[in-house]
mmCIF file of C-alpha atoms in Angstrom:
data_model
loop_
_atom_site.group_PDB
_atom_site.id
_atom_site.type_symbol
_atom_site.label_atom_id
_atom_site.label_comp_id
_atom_site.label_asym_id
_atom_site.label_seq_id
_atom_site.Cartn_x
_atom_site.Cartn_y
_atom_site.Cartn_z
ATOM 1 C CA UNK P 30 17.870 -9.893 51.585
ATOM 2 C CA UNK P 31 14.804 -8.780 53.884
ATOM 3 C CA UNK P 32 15.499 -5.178 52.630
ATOM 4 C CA UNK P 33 15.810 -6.135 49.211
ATOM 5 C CA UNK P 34 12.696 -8.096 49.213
ATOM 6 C CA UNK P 35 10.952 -5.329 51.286
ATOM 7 C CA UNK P 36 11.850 -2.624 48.796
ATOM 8 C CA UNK P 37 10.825 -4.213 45.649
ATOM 9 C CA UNK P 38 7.413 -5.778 46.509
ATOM 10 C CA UNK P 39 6.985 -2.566 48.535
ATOM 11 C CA UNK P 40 7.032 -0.961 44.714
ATOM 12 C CA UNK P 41 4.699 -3.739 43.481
ATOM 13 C CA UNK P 42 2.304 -2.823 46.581
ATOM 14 C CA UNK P 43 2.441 0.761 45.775
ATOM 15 C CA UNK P 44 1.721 0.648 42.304
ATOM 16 C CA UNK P 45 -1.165 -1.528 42.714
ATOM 17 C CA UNK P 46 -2.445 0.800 45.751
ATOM 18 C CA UNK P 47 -2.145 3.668 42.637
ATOM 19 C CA UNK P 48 -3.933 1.292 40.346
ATOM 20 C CA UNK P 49 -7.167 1.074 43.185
ATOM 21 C CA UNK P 50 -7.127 4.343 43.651
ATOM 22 C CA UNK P 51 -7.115 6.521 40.494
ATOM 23 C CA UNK P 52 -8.362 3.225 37.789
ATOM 24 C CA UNK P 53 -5.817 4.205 35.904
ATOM 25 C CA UNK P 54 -5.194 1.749 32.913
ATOM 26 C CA UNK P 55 -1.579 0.429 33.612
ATOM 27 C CA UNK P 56 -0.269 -2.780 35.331
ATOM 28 C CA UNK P 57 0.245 -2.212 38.545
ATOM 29 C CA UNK P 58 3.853 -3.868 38.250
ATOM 30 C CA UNK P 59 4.910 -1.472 35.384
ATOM 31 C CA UNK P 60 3.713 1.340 38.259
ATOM 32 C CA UNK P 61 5.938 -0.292 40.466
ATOM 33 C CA UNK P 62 9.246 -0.402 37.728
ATOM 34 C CA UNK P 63 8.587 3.219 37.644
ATOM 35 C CA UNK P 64 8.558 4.035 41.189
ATOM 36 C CA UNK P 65 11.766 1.849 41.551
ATOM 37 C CA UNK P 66 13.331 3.758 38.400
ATOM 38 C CA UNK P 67 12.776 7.079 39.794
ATOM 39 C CA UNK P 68 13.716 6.497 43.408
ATOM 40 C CA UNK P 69 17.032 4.391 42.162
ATOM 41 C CA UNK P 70 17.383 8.084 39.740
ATOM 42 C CA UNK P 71 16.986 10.412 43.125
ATOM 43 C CA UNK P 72 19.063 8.332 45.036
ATOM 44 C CA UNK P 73 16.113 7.064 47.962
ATOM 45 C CA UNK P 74 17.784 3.856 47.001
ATOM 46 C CA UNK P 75 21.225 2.271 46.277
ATOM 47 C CA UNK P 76 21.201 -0.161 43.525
ATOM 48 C CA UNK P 77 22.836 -2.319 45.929
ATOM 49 C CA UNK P 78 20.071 -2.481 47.981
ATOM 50 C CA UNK P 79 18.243 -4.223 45.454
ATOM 51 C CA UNK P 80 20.895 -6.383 43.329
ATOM 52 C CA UNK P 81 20.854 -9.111 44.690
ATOM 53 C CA UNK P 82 16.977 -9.858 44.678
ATOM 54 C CA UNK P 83 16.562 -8.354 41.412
ATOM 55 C CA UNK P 84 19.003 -10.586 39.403
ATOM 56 C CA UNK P 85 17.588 -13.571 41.314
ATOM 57 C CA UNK P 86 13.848 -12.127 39.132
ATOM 58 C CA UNK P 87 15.299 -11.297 35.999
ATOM 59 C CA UNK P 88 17.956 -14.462 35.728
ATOM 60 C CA UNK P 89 15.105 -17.051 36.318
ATOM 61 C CA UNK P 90 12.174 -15.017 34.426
ATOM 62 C CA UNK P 91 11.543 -17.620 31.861
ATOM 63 C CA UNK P 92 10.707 -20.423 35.227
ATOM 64 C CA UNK P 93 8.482 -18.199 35.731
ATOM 65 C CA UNK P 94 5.892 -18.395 33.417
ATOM 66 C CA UNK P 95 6.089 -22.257 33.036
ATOM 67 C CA UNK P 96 2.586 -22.508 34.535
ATOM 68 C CA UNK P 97 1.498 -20.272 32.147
ATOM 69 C CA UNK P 98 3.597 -22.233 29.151
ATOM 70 C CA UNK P 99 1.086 -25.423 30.601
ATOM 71 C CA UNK P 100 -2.071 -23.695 30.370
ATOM 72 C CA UNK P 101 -1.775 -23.249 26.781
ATOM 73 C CA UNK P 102 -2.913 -27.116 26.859
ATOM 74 C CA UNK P 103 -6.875 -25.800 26.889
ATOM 75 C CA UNK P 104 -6.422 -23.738 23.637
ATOM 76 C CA UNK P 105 -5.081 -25.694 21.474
ATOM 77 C CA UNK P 106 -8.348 -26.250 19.590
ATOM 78 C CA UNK P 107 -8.603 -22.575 19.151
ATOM 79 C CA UNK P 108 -4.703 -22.176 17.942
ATOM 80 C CA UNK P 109 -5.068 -24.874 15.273
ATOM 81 C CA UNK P 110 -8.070 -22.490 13.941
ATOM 82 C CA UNK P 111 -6.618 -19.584 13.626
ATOM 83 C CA UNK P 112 -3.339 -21.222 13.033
ATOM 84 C CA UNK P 113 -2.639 -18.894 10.204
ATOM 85 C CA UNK P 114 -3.954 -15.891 10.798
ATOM 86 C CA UNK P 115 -2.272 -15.793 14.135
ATOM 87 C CA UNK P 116 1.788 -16.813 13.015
ATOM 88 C CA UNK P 117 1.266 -14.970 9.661
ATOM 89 C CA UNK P 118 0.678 -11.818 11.236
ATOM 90 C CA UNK P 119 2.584 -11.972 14.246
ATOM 91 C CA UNK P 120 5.984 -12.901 11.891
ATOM 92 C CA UNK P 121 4.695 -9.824 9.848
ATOM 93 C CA UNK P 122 4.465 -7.207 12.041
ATOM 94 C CA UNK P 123 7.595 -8.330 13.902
ATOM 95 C CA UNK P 124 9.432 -7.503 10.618
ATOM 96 C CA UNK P 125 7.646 -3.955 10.791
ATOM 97 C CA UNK P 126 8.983 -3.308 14.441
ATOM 98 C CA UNK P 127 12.469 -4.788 13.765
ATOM 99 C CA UNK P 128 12.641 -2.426 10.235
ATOM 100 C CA UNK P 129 10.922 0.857 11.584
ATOM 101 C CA UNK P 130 12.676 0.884 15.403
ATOM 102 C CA UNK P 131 16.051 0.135 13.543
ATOM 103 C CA UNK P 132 15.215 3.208 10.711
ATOM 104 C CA UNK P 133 14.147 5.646 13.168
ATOM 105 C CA UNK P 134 17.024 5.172 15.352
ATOM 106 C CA UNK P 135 19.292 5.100 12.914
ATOM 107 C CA UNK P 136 18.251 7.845 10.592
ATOM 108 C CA UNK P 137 17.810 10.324 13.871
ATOM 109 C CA UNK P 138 21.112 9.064 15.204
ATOM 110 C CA UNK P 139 22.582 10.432 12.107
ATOM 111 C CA UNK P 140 20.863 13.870 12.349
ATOM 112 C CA UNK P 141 22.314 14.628 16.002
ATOM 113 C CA UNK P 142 25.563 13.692 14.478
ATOM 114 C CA UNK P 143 25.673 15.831 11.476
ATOM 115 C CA UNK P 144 24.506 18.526 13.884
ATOM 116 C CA UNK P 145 26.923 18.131 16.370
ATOM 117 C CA UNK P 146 29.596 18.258 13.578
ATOM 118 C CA UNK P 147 28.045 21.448 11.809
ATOM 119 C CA UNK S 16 -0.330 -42.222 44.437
ATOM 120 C CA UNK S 17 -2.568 -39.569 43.051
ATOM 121 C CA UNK S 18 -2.652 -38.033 46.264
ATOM 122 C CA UNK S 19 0.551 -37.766 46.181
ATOM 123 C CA UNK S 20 0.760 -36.412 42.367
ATOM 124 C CA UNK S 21 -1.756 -34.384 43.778
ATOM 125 C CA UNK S 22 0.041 -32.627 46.630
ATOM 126 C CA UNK S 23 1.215 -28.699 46.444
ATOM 127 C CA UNK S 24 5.174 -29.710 47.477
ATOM 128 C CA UNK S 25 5.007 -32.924 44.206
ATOM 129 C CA UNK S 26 3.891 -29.882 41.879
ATOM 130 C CA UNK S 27 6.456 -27.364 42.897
ATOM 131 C CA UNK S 28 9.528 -29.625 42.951
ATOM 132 C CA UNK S 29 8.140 -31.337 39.593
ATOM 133 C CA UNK S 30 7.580 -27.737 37.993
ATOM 134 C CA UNK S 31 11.295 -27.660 38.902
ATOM 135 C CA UNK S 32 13.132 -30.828 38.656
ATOM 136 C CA UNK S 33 11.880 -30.618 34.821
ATOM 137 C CA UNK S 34 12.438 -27.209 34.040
ATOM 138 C CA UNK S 35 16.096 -27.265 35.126
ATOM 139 C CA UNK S 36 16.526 -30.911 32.784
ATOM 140 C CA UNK S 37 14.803 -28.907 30.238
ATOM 141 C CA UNK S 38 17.757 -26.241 30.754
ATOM 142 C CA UNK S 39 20.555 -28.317 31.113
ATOM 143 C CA UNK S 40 19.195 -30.001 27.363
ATOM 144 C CA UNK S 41 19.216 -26.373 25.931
ATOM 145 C CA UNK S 42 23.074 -25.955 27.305
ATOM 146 C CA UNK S 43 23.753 -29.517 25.736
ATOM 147 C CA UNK S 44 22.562 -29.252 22.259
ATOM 148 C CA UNK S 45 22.031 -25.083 21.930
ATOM 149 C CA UNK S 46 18.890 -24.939 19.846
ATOM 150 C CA UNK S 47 16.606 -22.073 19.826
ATOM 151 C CA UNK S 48 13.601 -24.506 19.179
ATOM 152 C CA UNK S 49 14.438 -26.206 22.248
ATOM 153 C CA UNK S 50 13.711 -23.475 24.657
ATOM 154 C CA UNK S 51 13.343 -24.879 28.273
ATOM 155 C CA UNK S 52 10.003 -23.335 28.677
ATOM 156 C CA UNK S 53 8.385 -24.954 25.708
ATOM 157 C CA UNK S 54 10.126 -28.052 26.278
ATOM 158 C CA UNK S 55 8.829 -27.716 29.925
ATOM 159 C CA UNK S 56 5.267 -27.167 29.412
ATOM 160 C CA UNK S 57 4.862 -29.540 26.753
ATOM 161 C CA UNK S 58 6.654 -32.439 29.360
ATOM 162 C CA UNK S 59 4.330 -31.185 32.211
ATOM 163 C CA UNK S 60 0.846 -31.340 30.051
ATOM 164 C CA UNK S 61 1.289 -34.934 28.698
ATOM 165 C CA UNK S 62 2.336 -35.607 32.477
ATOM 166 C CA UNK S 63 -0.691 -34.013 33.345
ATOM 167 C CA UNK S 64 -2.843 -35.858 30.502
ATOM 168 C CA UNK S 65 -1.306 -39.194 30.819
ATOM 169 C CA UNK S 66 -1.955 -39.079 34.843
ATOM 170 C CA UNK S 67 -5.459 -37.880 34.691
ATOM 171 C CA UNK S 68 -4.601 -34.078 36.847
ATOM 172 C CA UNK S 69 -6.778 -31.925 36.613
ATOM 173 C CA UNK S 70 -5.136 -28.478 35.335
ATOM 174 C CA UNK S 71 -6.683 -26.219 38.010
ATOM 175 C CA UNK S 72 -5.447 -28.271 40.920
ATOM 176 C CA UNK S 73 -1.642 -27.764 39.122
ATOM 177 C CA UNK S 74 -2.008 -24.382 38.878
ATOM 178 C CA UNK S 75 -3.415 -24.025 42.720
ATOM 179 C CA UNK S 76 -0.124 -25.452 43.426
ATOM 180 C CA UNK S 77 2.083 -23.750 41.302
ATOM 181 C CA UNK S 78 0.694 -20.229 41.664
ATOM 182 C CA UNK S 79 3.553 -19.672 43.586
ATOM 183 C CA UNK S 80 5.732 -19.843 40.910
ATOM 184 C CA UNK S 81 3.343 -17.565 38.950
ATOM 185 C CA UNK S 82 3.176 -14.895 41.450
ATOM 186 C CA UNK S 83 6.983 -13.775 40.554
ATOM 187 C CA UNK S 84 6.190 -12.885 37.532
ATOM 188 C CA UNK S 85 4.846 -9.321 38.733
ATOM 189 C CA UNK S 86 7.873 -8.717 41.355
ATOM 190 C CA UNK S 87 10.155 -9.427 38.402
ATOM 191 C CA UNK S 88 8.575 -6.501 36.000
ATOM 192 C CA UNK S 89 9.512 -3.814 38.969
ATOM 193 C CA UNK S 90 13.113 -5.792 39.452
ATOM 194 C CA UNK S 91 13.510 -4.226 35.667
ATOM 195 C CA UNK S 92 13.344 -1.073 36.968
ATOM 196 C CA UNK S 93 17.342 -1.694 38.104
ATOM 197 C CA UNK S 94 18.865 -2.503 34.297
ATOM 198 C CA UNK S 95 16.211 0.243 33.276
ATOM 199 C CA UNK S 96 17.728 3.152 35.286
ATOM 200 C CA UNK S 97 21.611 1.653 34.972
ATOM 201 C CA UNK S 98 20.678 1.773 31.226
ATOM 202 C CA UNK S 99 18.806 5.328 31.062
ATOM 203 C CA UNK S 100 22.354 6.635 33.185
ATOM 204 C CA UNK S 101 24.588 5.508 30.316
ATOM 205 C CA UNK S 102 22.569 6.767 27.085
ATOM 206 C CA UNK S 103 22.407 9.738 28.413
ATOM 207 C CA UNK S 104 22.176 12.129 25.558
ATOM 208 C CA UNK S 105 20.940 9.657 23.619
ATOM 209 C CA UNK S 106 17.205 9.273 25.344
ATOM 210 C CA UNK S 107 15.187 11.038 23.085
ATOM 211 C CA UNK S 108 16.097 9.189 20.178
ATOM 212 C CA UNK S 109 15.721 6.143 22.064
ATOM 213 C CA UNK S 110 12.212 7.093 23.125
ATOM 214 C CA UNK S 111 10.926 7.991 19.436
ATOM 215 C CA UNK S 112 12.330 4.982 18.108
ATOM 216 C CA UNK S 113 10.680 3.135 21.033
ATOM 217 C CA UNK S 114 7.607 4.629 20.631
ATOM 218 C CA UNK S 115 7.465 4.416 16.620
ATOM 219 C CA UNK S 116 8.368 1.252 16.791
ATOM 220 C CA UNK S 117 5.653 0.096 19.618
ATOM 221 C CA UNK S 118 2.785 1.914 17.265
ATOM 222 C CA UNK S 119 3.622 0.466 14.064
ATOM 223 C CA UNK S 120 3.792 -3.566 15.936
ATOM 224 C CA UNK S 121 0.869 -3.382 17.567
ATOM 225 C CA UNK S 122 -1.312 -1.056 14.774
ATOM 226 C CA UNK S 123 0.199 -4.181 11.843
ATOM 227 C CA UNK S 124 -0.508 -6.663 13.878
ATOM 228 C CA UNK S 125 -4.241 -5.878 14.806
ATOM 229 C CA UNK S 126 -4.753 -5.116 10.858
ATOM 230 C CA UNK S 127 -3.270 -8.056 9.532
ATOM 231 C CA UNK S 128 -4.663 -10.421 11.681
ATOM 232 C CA UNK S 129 -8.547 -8.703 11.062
ATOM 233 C CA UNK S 130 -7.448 -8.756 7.157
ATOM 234 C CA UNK S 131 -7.228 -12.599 7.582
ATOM 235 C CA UNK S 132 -10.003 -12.913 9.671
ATOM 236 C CA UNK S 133 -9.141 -13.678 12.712
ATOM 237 C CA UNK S 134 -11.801 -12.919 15.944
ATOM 238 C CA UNK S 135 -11.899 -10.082 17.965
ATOM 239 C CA UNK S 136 -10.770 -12.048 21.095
ATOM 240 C CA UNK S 137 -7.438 -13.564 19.506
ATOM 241 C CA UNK S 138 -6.730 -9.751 18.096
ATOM 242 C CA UNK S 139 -6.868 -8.617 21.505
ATOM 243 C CA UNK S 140 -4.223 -11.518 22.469
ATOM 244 C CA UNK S 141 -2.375 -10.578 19.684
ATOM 245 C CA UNK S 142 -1.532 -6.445 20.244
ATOM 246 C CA UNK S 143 0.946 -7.006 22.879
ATOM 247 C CA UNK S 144 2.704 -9.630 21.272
ATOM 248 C CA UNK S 145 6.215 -8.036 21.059
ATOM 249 C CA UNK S 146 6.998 -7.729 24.672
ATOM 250 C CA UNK S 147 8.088 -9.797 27.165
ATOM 251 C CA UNK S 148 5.709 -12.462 28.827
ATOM 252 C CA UNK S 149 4.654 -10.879 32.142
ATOM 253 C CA UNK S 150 4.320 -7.905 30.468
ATOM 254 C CA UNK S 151 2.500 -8.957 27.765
ATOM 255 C CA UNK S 152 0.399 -11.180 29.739
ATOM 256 C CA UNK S 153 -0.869 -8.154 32.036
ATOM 257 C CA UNK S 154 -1.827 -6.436 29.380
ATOM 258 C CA UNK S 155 -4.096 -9.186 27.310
ATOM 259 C CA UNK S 156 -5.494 -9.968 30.682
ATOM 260 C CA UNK S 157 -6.223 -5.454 31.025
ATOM 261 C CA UNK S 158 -7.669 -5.855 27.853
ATOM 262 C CA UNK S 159 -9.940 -8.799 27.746
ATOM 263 C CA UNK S 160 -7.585 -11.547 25.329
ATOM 264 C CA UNK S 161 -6.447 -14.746 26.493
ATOM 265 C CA UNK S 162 -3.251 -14.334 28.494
ATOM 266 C CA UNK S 163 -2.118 -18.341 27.322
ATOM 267 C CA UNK S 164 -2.734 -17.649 23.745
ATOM 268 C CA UNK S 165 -0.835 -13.946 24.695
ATOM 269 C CA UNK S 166 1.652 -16.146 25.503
ATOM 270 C CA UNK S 167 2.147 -18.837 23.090
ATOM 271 C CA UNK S 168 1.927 -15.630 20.113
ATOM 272 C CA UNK S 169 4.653 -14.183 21.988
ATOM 273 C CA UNK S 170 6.897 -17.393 21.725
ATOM 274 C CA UNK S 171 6.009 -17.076 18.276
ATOM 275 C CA UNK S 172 7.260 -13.803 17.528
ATOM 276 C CA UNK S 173 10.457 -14.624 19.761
ATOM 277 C CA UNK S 174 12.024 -17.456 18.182
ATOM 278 C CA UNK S 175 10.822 -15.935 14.849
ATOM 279 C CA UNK S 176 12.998 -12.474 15.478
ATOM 280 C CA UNK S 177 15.912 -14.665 17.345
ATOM 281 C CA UNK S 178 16.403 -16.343 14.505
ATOM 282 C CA UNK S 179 15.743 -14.006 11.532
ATOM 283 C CA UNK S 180 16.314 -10.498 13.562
ATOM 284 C CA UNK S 181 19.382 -9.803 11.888
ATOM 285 C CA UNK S 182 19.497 -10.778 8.927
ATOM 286 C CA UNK S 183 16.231 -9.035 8.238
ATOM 287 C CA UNK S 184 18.153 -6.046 9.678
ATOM 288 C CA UNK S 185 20.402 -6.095 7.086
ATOM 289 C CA UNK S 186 18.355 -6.439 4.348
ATOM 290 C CA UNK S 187 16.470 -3.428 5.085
ATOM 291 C CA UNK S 188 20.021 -1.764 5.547
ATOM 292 C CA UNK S 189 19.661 -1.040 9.023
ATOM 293 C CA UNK S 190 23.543 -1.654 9.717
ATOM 294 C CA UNK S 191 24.538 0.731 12.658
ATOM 295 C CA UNK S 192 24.928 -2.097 15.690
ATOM 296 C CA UNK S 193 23.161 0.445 18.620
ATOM 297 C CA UNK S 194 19.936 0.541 16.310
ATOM 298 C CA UNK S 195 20.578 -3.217 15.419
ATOM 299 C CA UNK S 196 20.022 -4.170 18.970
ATOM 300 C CA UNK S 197 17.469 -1.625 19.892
ATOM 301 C CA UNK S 198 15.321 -3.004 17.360
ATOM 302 C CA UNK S 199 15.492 -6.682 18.473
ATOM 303 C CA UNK S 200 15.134 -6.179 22.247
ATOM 304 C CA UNK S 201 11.967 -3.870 20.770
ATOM 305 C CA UNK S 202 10.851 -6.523 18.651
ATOM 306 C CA UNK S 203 11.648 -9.984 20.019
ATOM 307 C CA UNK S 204 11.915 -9.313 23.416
ATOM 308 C CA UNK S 205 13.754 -11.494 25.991
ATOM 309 C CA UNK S 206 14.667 -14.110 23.024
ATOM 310 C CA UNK S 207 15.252 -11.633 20.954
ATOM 311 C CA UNK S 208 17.921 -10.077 23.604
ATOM 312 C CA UNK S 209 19.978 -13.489 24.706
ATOM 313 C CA UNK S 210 20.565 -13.510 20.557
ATOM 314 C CA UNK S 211 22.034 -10.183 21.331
ATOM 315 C CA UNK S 212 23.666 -11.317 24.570
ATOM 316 C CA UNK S 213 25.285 -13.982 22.155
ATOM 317 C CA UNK S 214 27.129 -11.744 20.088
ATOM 318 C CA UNK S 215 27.809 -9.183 22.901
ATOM 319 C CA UNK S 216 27.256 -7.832 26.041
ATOM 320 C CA UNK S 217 26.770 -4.243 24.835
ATOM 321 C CA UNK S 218 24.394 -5.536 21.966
ATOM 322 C CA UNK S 219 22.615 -7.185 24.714
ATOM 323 C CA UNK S 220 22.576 -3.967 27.232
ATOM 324 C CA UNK S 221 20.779 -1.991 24.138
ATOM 325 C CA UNK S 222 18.067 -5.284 23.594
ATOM 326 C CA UNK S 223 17.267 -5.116 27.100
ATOM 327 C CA UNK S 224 16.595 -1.241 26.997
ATOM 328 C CA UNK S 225 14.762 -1.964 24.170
ATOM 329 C CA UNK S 226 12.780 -4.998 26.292
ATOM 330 C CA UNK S 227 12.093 -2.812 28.449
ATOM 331 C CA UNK S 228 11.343 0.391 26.931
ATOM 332 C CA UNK S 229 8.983 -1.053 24.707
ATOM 333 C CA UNK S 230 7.254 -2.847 27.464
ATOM 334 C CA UNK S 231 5.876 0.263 28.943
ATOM 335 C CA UNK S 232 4.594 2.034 25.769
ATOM 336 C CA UNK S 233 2.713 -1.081 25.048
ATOM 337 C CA UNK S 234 1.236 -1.271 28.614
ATOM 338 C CA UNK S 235 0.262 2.370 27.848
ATOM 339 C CA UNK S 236 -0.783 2.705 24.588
ATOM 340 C CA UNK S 237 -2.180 -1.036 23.620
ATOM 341 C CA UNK S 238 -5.981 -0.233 25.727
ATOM 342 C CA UNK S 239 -5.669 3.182 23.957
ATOM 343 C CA UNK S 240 -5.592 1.812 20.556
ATOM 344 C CA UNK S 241 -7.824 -1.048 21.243
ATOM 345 C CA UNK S 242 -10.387 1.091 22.152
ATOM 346 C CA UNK S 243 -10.028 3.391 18.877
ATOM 347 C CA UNK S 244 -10.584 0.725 17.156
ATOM 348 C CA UNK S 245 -13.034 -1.262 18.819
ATOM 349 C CA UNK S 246 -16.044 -1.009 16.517
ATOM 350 C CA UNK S 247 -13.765 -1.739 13.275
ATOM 351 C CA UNK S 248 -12.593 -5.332 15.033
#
């Protein structure tokens, strides 16, 4: 568990150390996904290693942004607003990812098919 | 009393006591609206409101539970490489779709919300609001929006593509399943994905990569675009 720990806020640390040092606009906690990706792809690291402590993060993600969830209480003046500009849009545009992620993939999955056939 | 409401250890075992009721109601009755986290934060502010706690002395106390949130974006990095191994020869169309699919959400979402007049600060809040919360959240804090409004949006857009992903799928004819679940992980995110999850485990292994995928591109590219457009918002 101390290893597992170790290794994945060790990422976190690194990518915010990259973050200080170059400014570069990223979170430092995507940096650190990276760095975890890439050493998991080389082999530095067994995805054993990491299991456990990982699917402890990713089963119980939603607990962890309760405090943020409570927060919300100081904006509710602003969300009632802009109540309709905000869900109008946001339903909007979701329909726009959903249709042109689906239509892309799709329509270029059926290219490298044809190709591989031909 | 209040002391005691007011101690670190009542905060952090409240947090939790009603977050895992909040759970075990969502098991019960199944219901989308009834996500534990809404249902949680709305129990916890009237607590708060009803008792007279001030909201910074909570959060002091349960920053703890906020400080996961960043370990858990690098713990993605493990479904994110188990995922990139088995698409193998598929990655490149993954990534274009990805990345067409991250443009066009946060580029129609910026537009529309200026086209109905909404201010420059809620925009911001609004780019990243197809990924997952502690993504999303680091990146409306990068770029100067209101993480909590970030977060409420992203709710929003969750439950909206949970419940009418699919069906909107199939209107617009996109009907090959590995693209079906792309685009909802891409779209709706985590919610999105456990509506995967609930038909199968591979639709929900393709969400996730989609989750996570899109996560990054909008870390990357949502301060690029802001800034393009910064004088037009």
């Amino acid at each position: 568990m101390i290893r597992q720990c170790a290794i994945i806020f060790g990422c976190l640390a690194i990518g915010e150390l990259i973050v200080m040092i170059t400014g570069i606009k990223l979170p430092s906690s995507i940096i650190g996904m990276l760095l975890l990706t890439i050493m998991l792809k080389i082999g530095w690291i067994k995805v054993d290693w990491v299991k456990g402590f990982s699917d402890f993060l990713l089963n119980n993600l939603a607990f962890f942004f309760v405090p943020a969830g409570v927060s919300l209480m100081f904006y509710f003046n602003l969300i009632k607003a802009s109540f309709w500009p905000i869900v109008v849009s946001a339903s909007i545009s979701t329909v726009v990812v959903l249709v042109v992620t689906g239509w892309v993939h799709q329509l270029m999955r059926k290219r490298q098919s044809n190709e591989t056939v031909s | 009393m209040k002391q005691f409401l007011e101690s670190e250890v009542f905060a952090l075992s409240f947090t939790l006591l009603i977050y895992f009721l909040a759970q075990q109601l969502q098991n019960k009755l199944k219901l989308i609206l009834l996500n534990p986290i809404l249902v949680s934060s709305a129990i916890i502010i009237i607590f708060l409101l009803v008792f007279n706690i001030n909201y910074p002395i909570y959060h002091e106390h349960v920053r703890l539970i906020e400080f996961f949130l960043k370990p858990a974006v690098v713990a993605m990095g493990v479904p994110l490489y188990q995922q990139l191994e088995r698409i193998k020869k598929q990655t490149f169309i993954v990534l274009v779709c990805q990345f067409a699919g991250c443009i066009s959400g946060i580029l129609s979402v910026i537009v529309l919300a200026k086209l109905m007049g909404a201010s420059k600060e809620i925009i911001i809040s609004l780019a990243p609001k197809s990924v997952t919360v502690p993504i999303a959240m680091e990146v409306s804090k990068m770029t100067g929006g209101i993480p909590a409004l970030t977060v409420a949006v992203v709710f929003i857009v969750g439950i909206f593509g949970a419940v009418f992903g699919y069906t909107i799928l199939k209107i617009a004819r996109v009907t090959n399943p590995i693209s079906q679940s792309l685009a909802m992980g891409t779209a709706a995110h985590g919610i999105g994905t456990s509506r995967s999850m609930s038909i199968s485990s591979n639709y929900g292994v393709y969400s996730s990569l989609g989750l996570i995928l899109n996560g990054i591109f909008t870390s990357a590219l949502t301060p690029f675009i802001l800034k393009l457009l910064e004088h037009w918002l």
